[in-house]
mmCIF file of C-alpha atoms and ligand atoms in Angstrom:
data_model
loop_
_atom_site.group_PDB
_atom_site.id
_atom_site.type_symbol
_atom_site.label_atom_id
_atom_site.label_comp_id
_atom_site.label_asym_id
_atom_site.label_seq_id
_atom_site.Cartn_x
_atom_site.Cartn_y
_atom_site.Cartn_z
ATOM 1 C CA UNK L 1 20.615 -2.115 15.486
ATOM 2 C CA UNK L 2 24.116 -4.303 15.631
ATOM 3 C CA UNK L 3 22.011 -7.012 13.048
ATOM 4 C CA UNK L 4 21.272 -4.130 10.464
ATOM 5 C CA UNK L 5 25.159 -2.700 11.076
ATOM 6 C CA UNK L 6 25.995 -6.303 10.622
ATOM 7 C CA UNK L 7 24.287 -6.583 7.821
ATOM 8 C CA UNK L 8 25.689 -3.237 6.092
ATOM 9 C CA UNK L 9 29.416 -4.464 6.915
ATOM 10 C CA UNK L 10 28.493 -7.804 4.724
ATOM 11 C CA UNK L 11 27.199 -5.629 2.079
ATOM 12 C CA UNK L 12 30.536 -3.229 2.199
ATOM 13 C CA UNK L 13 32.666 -6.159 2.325
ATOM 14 C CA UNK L 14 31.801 -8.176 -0.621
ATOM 15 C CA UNK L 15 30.774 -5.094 -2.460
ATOM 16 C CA UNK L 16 27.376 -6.374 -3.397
ATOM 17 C CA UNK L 17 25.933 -3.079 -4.268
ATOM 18 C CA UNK L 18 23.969 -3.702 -7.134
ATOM 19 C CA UNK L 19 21.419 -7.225 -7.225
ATOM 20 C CA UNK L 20 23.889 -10.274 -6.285
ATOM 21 C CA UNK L 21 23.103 -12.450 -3.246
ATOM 22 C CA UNK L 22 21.600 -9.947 -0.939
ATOM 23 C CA UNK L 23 18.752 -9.270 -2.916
ATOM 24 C CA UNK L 24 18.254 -12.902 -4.058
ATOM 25 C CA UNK L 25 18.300 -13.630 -0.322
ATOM 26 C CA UNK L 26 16.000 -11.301 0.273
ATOM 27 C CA UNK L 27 13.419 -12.766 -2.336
ATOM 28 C CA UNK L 28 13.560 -15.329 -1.195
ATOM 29 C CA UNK L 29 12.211 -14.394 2.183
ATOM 30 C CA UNK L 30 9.765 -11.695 0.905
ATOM 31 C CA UNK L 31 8.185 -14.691 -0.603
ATOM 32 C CA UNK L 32 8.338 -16.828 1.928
ATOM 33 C CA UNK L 33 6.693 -13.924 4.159
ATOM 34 C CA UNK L 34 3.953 -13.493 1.456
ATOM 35 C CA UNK L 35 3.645 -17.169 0.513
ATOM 36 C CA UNK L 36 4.074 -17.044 -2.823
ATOM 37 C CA UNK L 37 6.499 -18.713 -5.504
ATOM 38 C CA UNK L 38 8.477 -15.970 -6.306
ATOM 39 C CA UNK L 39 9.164 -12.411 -5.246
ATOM 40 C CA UNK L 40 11.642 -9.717 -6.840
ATOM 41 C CA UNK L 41 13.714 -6.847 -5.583
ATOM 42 C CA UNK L 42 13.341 -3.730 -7.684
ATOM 43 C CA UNK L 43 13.727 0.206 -6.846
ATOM 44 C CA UNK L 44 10.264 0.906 -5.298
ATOM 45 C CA UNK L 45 6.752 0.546 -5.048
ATOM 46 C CA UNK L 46 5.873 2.815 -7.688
ATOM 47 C CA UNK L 47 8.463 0.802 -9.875
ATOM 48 C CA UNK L 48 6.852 -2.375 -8.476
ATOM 49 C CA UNK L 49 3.516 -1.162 -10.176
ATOM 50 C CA UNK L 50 4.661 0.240 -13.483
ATOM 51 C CA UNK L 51 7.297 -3.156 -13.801
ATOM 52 C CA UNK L 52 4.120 -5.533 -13.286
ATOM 53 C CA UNK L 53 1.269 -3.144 -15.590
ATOM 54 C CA UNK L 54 4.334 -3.467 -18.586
ATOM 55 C CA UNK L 55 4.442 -7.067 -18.006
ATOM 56 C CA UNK L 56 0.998 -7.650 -18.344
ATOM 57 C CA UNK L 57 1.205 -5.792 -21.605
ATOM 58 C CA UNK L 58 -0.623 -2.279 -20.478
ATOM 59 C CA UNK L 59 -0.080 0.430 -22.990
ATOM 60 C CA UNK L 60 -1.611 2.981 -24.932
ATOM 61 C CA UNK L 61 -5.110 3.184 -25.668
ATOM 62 C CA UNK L 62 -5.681 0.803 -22.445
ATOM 63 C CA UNK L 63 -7.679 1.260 -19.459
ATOM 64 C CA UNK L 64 -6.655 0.568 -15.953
ATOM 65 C CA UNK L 65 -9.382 0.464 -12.942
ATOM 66 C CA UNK L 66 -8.139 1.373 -9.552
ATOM 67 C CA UNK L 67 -9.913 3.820 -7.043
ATOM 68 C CA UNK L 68 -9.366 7.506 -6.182
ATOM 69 C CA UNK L 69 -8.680 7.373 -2.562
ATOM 70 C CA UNK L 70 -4.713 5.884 -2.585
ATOM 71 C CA UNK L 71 -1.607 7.558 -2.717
ATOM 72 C CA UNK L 72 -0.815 9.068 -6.233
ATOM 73 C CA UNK L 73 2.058 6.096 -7.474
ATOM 74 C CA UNK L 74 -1.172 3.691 -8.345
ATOM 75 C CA UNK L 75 -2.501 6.144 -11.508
ATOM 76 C CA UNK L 76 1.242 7.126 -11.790
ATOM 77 C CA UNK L 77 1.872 3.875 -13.027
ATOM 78 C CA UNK L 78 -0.815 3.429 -14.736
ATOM 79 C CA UNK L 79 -0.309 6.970 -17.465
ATOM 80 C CA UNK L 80 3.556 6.016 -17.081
ATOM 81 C CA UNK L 81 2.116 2.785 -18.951
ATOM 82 C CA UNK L 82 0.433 5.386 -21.818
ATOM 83 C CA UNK L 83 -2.534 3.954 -20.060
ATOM 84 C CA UNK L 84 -5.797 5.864 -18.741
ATOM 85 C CA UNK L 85 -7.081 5.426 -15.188
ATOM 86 C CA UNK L 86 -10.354 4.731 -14.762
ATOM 87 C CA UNK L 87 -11.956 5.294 -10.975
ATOM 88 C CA UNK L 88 -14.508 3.394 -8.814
ATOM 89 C CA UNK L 89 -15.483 4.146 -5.819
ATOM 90 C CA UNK L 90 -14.724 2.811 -2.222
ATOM 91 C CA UNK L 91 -16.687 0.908 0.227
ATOM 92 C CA UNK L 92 -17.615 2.736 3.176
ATOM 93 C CA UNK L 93 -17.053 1.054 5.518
ATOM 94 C CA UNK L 94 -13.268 -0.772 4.308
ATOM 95 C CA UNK L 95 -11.971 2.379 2.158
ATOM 96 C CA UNK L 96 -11.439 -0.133 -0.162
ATOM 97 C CA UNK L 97 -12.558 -0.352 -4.071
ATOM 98 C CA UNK L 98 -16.837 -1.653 -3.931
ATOM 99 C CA UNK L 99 -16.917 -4.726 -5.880
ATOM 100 C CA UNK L 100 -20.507 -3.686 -6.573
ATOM 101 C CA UNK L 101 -19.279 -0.822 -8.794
ATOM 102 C CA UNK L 102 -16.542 -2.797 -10.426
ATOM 103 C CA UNK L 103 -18.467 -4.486 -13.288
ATOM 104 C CA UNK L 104 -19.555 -1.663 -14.993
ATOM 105 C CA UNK L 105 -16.197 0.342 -14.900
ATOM 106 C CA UNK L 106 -15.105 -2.812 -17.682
ATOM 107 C CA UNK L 107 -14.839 -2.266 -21.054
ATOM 108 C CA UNK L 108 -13.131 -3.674 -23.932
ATOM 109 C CA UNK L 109 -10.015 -1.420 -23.569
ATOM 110 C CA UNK L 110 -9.252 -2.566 -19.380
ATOM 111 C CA UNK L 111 -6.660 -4.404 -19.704
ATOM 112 C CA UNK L 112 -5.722 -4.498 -15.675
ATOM 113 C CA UNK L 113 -7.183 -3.878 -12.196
ATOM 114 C CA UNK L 114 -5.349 -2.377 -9.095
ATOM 115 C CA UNK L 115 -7.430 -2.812 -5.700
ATOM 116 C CA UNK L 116 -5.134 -0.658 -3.275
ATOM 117 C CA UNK L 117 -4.799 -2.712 0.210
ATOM 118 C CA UNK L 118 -5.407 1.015 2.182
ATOM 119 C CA UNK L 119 -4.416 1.714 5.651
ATOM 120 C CA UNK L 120 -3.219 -1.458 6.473
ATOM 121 C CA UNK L 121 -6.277 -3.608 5.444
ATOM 122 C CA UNK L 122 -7.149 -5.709 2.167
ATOM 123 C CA UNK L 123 -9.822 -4.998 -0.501
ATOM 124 C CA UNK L 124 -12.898 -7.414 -0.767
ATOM 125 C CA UNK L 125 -10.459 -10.075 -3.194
ATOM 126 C CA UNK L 126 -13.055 -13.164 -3.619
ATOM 127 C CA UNK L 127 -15.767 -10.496 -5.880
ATOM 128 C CA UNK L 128 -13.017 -8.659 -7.662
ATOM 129 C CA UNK L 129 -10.980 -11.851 -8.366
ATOM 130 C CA UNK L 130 -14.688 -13.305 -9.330
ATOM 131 C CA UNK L 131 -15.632 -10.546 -11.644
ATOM 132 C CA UNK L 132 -11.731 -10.082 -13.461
ATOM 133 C CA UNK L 133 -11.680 -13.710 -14.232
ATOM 134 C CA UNK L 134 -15.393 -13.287 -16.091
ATOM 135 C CA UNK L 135 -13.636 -10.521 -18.151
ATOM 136 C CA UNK L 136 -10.297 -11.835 -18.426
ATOM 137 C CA UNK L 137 -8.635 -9.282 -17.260
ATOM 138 C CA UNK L 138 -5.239 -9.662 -14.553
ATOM 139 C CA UNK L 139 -5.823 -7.976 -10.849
ATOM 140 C CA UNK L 140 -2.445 -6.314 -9.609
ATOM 141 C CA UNK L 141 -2.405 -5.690 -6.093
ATOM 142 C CA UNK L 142 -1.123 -2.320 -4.961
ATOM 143 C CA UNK L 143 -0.147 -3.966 -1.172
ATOM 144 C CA UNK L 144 1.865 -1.152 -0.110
ATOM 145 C CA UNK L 145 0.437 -0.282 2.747
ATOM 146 C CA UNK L 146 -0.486 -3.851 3.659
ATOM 147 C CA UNK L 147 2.470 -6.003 4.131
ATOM 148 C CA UNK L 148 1.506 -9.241 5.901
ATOM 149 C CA UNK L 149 -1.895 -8.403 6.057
ATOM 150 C CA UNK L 150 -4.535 -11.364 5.405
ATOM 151 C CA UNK L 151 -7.897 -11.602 3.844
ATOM 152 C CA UNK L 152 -9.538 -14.807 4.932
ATOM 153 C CA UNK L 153 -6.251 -16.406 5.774
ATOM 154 C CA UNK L 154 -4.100 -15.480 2.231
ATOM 155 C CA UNK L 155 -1.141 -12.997 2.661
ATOM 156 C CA UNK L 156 -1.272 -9.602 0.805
ATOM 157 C CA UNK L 157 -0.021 -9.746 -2.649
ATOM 158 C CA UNK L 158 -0.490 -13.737 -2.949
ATOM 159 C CA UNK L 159 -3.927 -13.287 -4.773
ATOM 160 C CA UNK L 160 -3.874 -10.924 -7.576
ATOM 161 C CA UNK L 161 -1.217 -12.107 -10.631
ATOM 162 C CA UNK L 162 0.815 -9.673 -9.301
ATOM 163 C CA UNK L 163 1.478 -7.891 -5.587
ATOM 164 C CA UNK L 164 3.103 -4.939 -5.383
ATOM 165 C CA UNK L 165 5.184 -3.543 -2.250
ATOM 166 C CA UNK L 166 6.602 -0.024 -1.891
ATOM 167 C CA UNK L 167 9.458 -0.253 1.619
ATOM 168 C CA UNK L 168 10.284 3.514 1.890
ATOM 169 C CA UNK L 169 10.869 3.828 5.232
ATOM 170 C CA UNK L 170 7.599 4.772 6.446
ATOM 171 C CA UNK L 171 5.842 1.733 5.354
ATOM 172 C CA UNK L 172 5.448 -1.131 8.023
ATOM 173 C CA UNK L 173 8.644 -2.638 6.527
ATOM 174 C CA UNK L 174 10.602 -0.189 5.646
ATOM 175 C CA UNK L 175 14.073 0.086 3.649
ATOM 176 C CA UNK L 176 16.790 2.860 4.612
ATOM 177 C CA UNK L 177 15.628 4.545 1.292
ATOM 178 C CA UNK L 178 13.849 3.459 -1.718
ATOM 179 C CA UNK L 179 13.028 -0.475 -2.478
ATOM 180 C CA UNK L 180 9.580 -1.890 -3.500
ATOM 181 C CA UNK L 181 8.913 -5.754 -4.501
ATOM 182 C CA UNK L 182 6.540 -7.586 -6.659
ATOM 183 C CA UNK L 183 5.151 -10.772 -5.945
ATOM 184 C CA UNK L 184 3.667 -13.714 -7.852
ATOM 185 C CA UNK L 185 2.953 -17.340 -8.380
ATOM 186 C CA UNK L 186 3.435 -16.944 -12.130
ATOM 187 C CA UNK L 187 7.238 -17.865 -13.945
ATOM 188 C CA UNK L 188 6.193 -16.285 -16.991
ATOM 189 C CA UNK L 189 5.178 -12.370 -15.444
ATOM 190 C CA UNK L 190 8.819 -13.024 -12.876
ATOM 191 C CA UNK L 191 10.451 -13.533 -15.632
ATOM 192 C CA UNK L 192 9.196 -10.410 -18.049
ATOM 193 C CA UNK L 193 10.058 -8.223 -14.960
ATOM 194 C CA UNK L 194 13.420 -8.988 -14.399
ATOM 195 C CA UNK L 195 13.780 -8.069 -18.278
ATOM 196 C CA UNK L 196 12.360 -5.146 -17.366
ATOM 197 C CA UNK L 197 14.242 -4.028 -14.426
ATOM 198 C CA UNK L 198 17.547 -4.630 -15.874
ATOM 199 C CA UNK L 199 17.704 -2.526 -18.924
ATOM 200 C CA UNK L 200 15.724 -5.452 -21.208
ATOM 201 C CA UNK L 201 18.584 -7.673 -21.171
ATOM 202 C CA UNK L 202 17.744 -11.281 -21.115
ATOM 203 C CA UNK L 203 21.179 -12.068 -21.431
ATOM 204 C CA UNK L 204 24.008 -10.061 -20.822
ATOM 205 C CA UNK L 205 24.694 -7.393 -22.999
ATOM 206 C CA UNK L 206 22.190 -8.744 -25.530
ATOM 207 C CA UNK L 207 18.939 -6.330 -24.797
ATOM 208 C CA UNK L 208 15.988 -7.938 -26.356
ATOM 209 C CA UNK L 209 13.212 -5.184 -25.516
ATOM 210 C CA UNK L 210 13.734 -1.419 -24.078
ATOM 211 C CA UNK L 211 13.785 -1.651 -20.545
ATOM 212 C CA UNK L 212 14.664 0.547 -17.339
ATOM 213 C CA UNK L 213 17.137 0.905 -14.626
ATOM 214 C CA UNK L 214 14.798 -0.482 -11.575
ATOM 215 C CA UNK L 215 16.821 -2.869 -9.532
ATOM 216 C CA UNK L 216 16.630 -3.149 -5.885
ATOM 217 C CA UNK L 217 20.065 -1.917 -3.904
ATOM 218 C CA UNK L 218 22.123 -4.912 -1.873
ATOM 219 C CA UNK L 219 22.099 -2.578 0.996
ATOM 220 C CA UNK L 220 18.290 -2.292 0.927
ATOM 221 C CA UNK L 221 17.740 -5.674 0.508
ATOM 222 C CA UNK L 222 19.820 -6.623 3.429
ATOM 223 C CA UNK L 223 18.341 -4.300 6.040
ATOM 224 C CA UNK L 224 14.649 -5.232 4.775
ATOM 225 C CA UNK L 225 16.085 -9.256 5.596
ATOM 226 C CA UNK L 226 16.720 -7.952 8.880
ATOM 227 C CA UNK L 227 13.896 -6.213 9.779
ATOM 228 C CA UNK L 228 11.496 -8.553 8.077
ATOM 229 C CA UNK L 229 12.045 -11.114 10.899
ATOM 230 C CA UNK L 230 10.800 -8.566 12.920
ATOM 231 C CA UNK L 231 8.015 -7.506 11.067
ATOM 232 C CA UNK L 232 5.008 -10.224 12.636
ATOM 233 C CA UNK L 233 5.952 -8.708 16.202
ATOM 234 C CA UNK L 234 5.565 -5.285 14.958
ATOM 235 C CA UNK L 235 2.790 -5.888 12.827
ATOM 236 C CA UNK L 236 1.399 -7.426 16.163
ATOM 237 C CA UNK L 237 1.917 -4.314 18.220
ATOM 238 C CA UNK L 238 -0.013 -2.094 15.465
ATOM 239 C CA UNK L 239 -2.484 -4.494 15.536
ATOM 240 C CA UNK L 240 -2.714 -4.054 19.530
ATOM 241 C CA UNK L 241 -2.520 -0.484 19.605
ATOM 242 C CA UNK L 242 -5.213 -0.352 17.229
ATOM 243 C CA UNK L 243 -7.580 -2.093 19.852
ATOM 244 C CA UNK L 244 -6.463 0.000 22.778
ATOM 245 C CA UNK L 245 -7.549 2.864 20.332
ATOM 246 C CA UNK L 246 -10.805 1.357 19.209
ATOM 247 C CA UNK L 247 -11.463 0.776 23.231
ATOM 248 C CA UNK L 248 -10.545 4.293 23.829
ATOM 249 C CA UNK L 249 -12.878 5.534 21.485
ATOM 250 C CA UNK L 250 -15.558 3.066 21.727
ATOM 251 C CA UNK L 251 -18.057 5.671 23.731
ATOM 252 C CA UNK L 252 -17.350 8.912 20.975
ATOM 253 C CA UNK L 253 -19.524 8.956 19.046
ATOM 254 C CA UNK L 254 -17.991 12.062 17.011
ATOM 255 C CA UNK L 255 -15.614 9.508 16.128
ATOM 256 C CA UNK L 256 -15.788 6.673 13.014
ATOM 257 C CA UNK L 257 -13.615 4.227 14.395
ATOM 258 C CA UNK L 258 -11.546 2.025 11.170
ATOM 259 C CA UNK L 259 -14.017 -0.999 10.926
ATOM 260 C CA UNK L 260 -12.252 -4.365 10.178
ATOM 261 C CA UNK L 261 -14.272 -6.674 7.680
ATOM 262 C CA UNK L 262 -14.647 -10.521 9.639
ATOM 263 C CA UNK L 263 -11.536 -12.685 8.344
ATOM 264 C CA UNK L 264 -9.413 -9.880 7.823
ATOM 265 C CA UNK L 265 -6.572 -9.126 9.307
ATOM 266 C CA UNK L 266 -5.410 -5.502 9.540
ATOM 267 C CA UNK L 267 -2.164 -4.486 9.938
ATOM 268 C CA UNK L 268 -2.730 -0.505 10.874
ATOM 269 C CA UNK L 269 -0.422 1.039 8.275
ATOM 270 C CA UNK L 270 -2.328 3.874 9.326
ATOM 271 C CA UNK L 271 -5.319 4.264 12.093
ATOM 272 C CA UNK L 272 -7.572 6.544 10.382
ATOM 273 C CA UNK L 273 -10.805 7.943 11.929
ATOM 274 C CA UNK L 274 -13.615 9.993 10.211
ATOM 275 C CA UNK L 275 -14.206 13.425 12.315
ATOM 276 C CA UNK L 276 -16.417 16.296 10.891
ATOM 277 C CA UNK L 277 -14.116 19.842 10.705
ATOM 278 C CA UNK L 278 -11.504 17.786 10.253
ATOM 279 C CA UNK L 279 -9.023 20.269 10.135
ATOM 280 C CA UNK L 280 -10.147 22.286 12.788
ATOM 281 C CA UNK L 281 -9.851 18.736 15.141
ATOM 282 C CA UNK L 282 -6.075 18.240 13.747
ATOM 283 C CA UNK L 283 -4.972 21.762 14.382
ATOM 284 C CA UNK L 284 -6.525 21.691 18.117
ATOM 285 C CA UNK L 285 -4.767 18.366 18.581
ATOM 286 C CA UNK L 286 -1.740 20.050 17.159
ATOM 287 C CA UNK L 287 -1.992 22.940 19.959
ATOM 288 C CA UNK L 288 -2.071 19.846 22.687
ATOM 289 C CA UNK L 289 0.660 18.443 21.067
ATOM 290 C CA UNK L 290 -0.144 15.755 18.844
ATOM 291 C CA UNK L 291 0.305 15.315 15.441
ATOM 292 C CA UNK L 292 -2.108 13.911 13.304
ATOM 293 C CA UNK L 293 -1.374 13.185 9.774
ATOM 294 C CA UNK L 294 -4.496 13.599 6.576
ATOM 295 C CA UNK L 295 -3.962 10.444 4.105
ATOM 296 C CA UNK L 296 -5.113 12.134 1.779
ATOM 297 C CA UNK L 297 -6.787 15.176 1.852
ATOM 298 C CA UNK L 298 -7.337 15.423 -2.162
ATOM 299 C CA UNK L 299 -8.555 12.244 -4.033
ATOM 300 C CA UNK L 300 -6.576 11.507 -7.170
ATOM 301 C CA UNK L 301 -9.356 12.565 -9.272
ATOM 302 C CA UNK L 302 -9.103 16.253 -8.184
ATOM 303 C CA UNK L 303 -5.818 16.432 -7.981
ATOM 304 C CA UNK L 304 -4.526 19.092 -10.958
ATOM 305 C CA UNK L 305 -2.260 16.263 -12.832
ATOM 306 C CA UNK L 306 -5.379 14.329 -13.477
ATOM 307 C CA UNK L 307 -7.474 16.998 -14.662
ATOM 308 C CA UNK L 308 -7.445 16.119 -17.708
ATOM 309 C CA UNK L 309 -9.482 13.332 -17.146
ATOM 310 C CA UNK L 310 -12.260 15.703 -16.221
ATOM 311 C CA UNK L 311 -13.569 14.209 -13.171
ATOM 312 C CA UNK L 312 -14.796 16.958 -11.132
ATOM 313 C CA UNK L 313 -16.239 16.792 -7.189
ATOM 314 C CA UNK L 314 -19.109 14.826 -7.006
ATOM 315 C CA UNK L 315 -17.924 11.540 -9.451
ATOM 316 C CA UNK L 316 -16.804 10.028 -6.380
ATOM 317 C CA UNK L 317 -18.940 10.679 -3.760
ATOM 318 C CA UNK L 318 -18.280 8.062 -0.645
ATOM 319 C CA UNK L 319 -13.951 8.757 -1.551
ATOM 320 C CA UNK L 320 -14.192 12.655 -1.260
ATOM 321 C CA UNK L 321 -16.394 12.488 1.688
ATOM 322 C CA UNK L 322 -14.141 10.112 3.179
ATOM 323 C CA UNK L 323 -11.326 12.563 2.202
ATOM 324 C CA UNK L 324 -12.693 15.615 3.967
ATOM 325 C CA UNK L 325 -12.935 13.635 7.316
ATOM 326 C CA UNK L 326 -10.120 11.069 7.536
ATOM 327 C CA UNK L 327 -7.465 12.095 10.472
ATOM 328 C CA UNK L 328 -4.720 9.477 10.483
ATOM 329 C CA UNK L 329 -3.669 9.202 14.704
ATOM 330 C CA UNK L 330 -0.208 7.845 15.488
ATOM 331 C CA UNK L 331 0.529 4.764 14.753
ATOM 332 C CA UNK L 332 3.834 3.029 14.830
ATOM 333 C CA UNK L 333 5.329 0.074 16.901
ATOM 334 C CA UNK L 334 6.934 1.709 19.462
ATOM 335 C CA UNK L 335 3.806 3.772 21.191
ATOM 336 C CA UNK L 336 3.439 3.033 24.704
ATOM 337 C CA UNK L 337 0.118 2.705 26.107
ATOM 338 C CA UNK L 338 0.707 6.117 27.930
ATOM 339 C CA UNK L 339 0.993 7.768 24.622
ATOM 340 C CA UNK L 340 -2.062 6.511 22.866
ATOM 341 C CA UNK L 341 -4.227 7.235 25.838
ATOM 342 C CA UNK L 342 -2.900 10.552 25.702
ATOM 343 C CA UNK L 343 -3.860 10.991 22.005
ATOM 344 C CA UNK L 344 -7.289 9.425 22.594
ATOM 345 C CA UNK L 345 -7.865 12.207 25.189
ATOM 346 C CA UNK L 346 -6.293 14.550 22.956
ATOM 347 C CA UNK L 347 -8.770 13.891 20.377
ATOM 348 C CA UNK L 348 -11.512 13.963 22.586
ATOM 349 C CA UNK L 349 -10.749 17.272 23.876
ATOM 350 C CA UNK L 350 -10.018 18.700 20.479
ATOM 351 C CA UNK L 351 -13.703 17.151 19.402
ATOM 352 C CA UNK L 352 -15.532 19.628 22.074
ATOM 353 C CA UNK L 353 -13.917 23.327 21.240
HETATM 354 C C1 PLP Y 1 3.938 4.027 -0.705
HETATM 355 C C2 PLP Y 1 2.910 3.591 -1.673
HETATM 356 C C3 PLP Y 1 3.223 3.307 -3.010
HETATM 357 C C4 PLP Y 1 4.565 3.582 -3.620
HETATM 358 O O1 PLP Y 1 5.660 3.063 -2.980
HETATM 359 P P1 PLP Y 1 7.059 3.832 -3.105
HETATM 360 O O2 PLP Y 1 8.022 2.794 -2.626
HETATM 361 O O3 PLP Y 1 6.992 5.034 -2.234
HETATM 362 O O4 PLP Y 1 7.285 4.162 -4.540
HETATM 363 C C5 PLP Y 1 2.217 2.831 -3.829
HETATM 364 N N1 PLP Y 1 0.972 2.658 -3.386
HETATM 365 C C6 PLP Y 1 0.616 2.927 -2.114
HETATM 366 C C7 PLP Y 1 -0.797 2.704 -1.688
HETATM 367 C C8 PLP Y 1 1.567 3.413 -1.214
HETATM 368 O O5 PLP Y 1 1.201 3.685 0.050
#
């Protein structure tokens, strides 16, 4: 707490409220952490998406191909872009978008595709980078839930053309409000973004294109260079409680346990499990006294603001199932081994009535 203080004094001081040094310091480490050539502060992770579809030239009449199971900012983006989502389905086993399905969601009008890194854990890159790069068409990755996780030893958002990071302050690095990021290797999309972000000025005053007001804060971006140094350790303890919760669990077999694909490296944004009557097991657990969490009970596709696209149950089968039984336990750094073996038994219990 006296770094981040610290850190908020430096900010006050020089007055570096909007961009300057904080943020660029801040980049700098973001892409260090992700290990890639360039990363850049803007307002949040929904902004981080929308920023890098415009870049890549998304607009009307295009189609973008993400799945239904995320969190609503992915297809935000996407119909901020005048753009139409377009849904495949999720592996079973990863909650993440099946490669197998990807090919024939293409058509001439996709112009961009968002795997969402969910819960913590990467999507199957190698056969989605394999089968974009046949079509020509850019991968963005939606790694808001998956900062410094790895998929067969590269970093989350070092893959796709683009990574994109929401840091509201629930995510595993978290901001003390809005912030988001996008990463990439490429000098030519960093470049189109920070037009973007800043109103479409490529030079001061002189505004070359319509652009937005997205910049990151200097007081977000020097709390999120604080607690990034910390974010390994407390990846590391997610990582560890997730074990102690897959031991505690191990003989239940009421319980689907999150399965981690070999080479992966999870970072337990959120430990999910798949229970039948769902809700009845999170309101009994609620009586004990713990507090599960749904993420999310209603796949984009049903949800009313996308009805329009006339989807109805059924075109999704493997994400709504997954929907009606996903219970997200507690998960955050500071749990003490006391506390998850409390939930675990908590769960259990609430299983049998
Ligand atoms: C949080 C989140 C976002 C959006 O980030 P914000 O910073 O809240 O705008 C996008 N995608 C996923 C999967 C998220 O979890």
């Amino acid at each position: 707490m006296p770094e981040l203080l610290e850190a908020l004094r430096q900010v006050t001081e020089t007055s570096a409220f909007a961009g300057g040094p904080f943020v660029e310091r801040f980049e700098t480490d973001f892409a260090a952490f992700c290990r890639t050539r360039h990363a850049l502060g803007v307002g949040s992770g929904t902004d981080a998406l929308w920023l890098s579809l415009l870049a890549l030239g998304v607009g009307p009449g295009d189609e973008v191909i993400t799945v239904p199971n995320g969190f609503m900012a992915t297809a935000e983006a996407i119909s901020f872009c005048g753009a139409r989502p377009v849904f495949v389905d999720i592996d079973e086993r990863t909650y993440t978008m099946d490669p197998a399905l990807l090919e024939a969601a293409i058509t001439p009008r996709t112009q961009a595709i968002i795997p969402v890194h969910i819960f913590g854990q990467m999507a199957d890159m190698n056969p989605i980078l394999a089968i974009a790069h046949r079509h020509g068409v850019p991968v963005v990755e939606d790694a808001s839930q998956a900062h410094g996780a790895e998929y067969r030893g590269r970093r989350a958002g070092s893959l796709g053309a683009a990574g994109c990071f929401g840091f509201d302050p629930g995510k595993n690095l978290g901001a003390f409000g809005e912030a988001g990021a996008v990463t990439t290797d490429e000098p030519e999309l960093r470049a189109k973004i920070q037009v973007l972000f800043d109103h479409g000025q490529a030079t001061k005053q002189l505004h070359s294109i319509i652009g937005w007001n997205a910049r990151m804060d200097g007081i977000q971006a020097a709390v999120l260079s604080v607690k990034l140094r910390r974010l390994e350790a407390a990846n590391a303890s997610r990582g560890s409680h997730g074990r102690l919760y897959d031991q505690l669990l191990a003989h239940e077999p009421r319980v689907i346990r999150p399965w981690v694909a070999p080479l992966n490296t999870h970072v337990f944004h959120i430990y999910a499990v798949r229970v039948r009557d769902r809700d009845g097991v999170l309101q009994r657990a609620a009586a004990r006294g713990v507090n599960c969490a749904v993420h999310y009970p209603v796949p984009i596709h049903l949800q009313k603001a996308y009805s329009f696209l006339e989807l109805g149950a059924g075109s999704f089968p493997v994400a709504e199932r997954c929907a009606r039984e996903f219970l997200s336990l507690p998960m955050y750094p500071e749990l003490t081994t006391e506390q998850i073996q409390f939930v675990a038994e908590t769960l259990k219990e609430s299983l049998r009535d």
